């Protein structure tokens, strides 16, 4: 039996995965409070015990966190407010020997899900990039997930697109990361700042007030030729395109999967990024790669985590 | 028996590899002229036949070329002046069934050599970057060479560090590639241009004339505090550092191997790049990675190619 869990900042979801891609007994509940490790470990364990109903099972968990090493050590999860929590070991100990537990970065699990069952199925070299609140990446190389030396691979959101003294500060502590320009929370902040400072845009009318404007409204305004919105997208699209093109030049993927809330809601930004990528990308790499939007939506992480654990990737030793 | 061949723009070298790393019956001859595919295939085949002395053997060839696919198709080799030459198939057919033939990008073979027997031995996630005439890269992920979808992985020299209209043109046909700033032939041209245009530098005295100045002289001048030399290195070191840091953020290697003529002759540039990398690199990635200079020198490619072929990587079907 394969069980997948998606532990995000908002929801805790779990399901049994059948026939590779079908979710059975799917449950979804708010993470809520308290969200200390002891509470969350207990809740995950109870979910697994209920789903497994006495059988043994493989449990894969995708987590919105930066991991360290390959035993489910959470180095940092701003969403859960955890620092240096051996989540994998705690959960594996609590569950006992009937269960095999693997813990994965959420974007890695999502990309693996798309690789096994979604828009990257059948491709052995894949780059997945998700532009949502932040920017995350995951890679498949030679048919295997790339976790890297310390399980931090795919930090494409923290590749630098500026490195002068005026480069934008990023929550990671450095400057000039692409996430600090194109990540959803940064874009949102900038939109409100510029409009509050007097920028004129049809996005305000579309949204019914400055305070309601989000990236989707800006995208619609840009599609209508709004000067301010187009200017913003013309600045951001090349930054995202360079990031994608540079990662592609290194990895030479066969499939680039794009997803995440910002790209999903912003078809104009997506199209402009795609056009800029054709200019800044390395030509042989572009020729070898097709681009697709993510297919599995919210289920990708659950599916991917379950498959990774069932393939013995980064299983927690107990 | 394992035979390695290194076919560069200048020399054709071959040897039997024994005890993993020892070269026996090493031969080195100029590539010379003519260098058409028929001539070169015949010369490689004769070398292999002489070395193998009637035994069957595995033959790995590292080639200064851009490959396409995994059967030794040379898409482009400016050094050999080849375009779309099925070198692997021609050589395998010429040699016959007694031999197993694999063809590799030269930098991939070099990095694999360092991984098997050199400064990256024992590390399962490796990034190797060579700054010579151009800039080339190679990667090991999960213990395996990364060739990518079309065997173009590791084109780190063609990642972009500028994307404005004034970005430097690169021989690849695009603009703003790091190679067009830090690659040896570009650096050399720029040195001569700036000095000929009147820049004053102690490098000229060190070299005994403007026309003799190379990157090594500029590096010595920079170490002595020469203003022009330091200014040039202060511009170039961050570009190389950003390139390394961004690739590391994606790959999370355990070992970064640096090599190539420019870095070898320029310890000041090397130190400035290293210092800049600590600033622009992604922190968790930096913490997981040690940096080492390449160890195997000119033998790395022969050794790496032989090992790749003996591990059945990209063997030419005949």
Short mmCIF file of C-alpha atoms in Angstrom, two decimals, chain A residues 1-8 11-18 20-29 47-48 51 58-64 102-114 116-117 130 296-311:
data_model
loop_
_atom_site.label_atom_id
_atom_site.label_comp_id
_atom_site.label_asym_id
_atom_site.label_seq_id
_atom_site.Cartn_x
_atom_site.Cartn_y
_atom_site.Cartn_z
CA UNK A 1 0.00 0.00 0.00
CA UNK A 2 1.27 3.46 -1.00
CA UNK A 3 0.23 6.48 1.07
CA UNK A 4 1.00 10.07 0.08
CA UNK A 5 0.85 13.09 2.36
CA UNK A 6 1.09 16.75 1.44
CA UNK A 7 1.92 18.92 4.43
CA UNK A 8 1.70 22.55 3.37
CA UNK A 11 -3.62 22.18 4.46
CA UNK A 12 -2.69 18.67 5.51
CA UNK A 13 -3.79 16.21 2.84
CA UNK A 14 -3.40 12.48 2.57
CA UNK A 15 -4.55 9.61 0.38
CA UNK A 16 -3.84 6.06 -0.66
CA UNK A 17 -2.44 5.96 -4.21
CA UNK A 18 -3.84 3.22 -6.41
CA UNK A 20 -0.19 4.78 -10.02
CA UNK A 21 -2.30 7.94 -10.07
CA UNK A 22 -5.73 7.42 -8.43
CA UNK A 23 -6.34 8.84 -4.96
CA UNK A 24 -8.45 6.72 -2.55
CA UNK A 25 -9.76 7.85 0.87
CA UNK A 26 -8.49 11.33 0.19
CA UNK A 27 -8.63 13.58 3.24
CA UNK A 28 -7.97 17.29 3.55
CA UNK A 29 -7.92 19.28 6.77
CA UNK A 47 -3.92 9.75 9.34
CA UNK A 48 -1.56 6.99 8.19
CA UNK A 51 -5.69 4.94 5.94
CA UNK A 58 4.96 2.94 2.36
CA UNK A 59 4.46 6.57 3.33
CA UNK A 60 5.79 9.49 1.32
CA UNK A 61 5.44 13.01 2.66
CA UNK A 62 5.94 16.19 0.66
CA UNK A 63 6.71 19.11 2.90
CA UNK A 64 6.87 22.88 2.33
CA UNK A 102 10.27 9.04 3.13
CA UNK A 103 10.22 12.83 3.45
CA UNK A 104 10.60 15.13 0.43
CA UNK A 105 10.67 18.78 -0.42
CA UNK A 106 7.17 19.62 -1.67
CA UNK A 107 8.29 20.86 -5.10
CA UNK A 108 10.47 17.78 -5.58
CA UNK A 109 7.46 15.60 -4.79
CA UNK A 110 5.27 17.62 -7.18
CA UNK A 111 7.77 17.36 -10.04
CA UNK A 112 8.17 13.63 -9.41
CA UNK A 113 4.39 13.30 -9.54
CA UNK A 114 4.27 15.06 -12.91
CA UNK A 116 5.42 9.60 -13.02
CA UNK A 117 1.84 10.41 -13.99
CA UNK A 130 6.72 26.52 -10.03
CA UNK A 296 -1.90 17.16 -11.79
CA UNK A 297 -2.66 20.33 -9.82
CA UNK A 298 -2.95 19.87 -6.07
CA UNK A 299 -2.63 16.09 -6.28
CA UNK A 300 0.88 16.10 -7.76
CA UNK A 301 2.65 16.28 -4.40
CA UNK A 302 0.70 13.44 -2.80
CA UNK A 303 1.21 11.24 -5.83
CA UNK A 304 4.89 12.09 -6.21
CA UNK A 305 5.73 11.58 -2.54
CA UNK A 306 4.05 8.19 -2.51
CA UNK A 307 5.95 7.09 -5.61
CA UNK A 308 9.29 8.33 -4.28
CA UNK A 309 8.88 6.40 -1.04
CA UNK A 310 7.83 3.27 -2.90
CA UNK A 311 11.04 3.60 -4.95
#
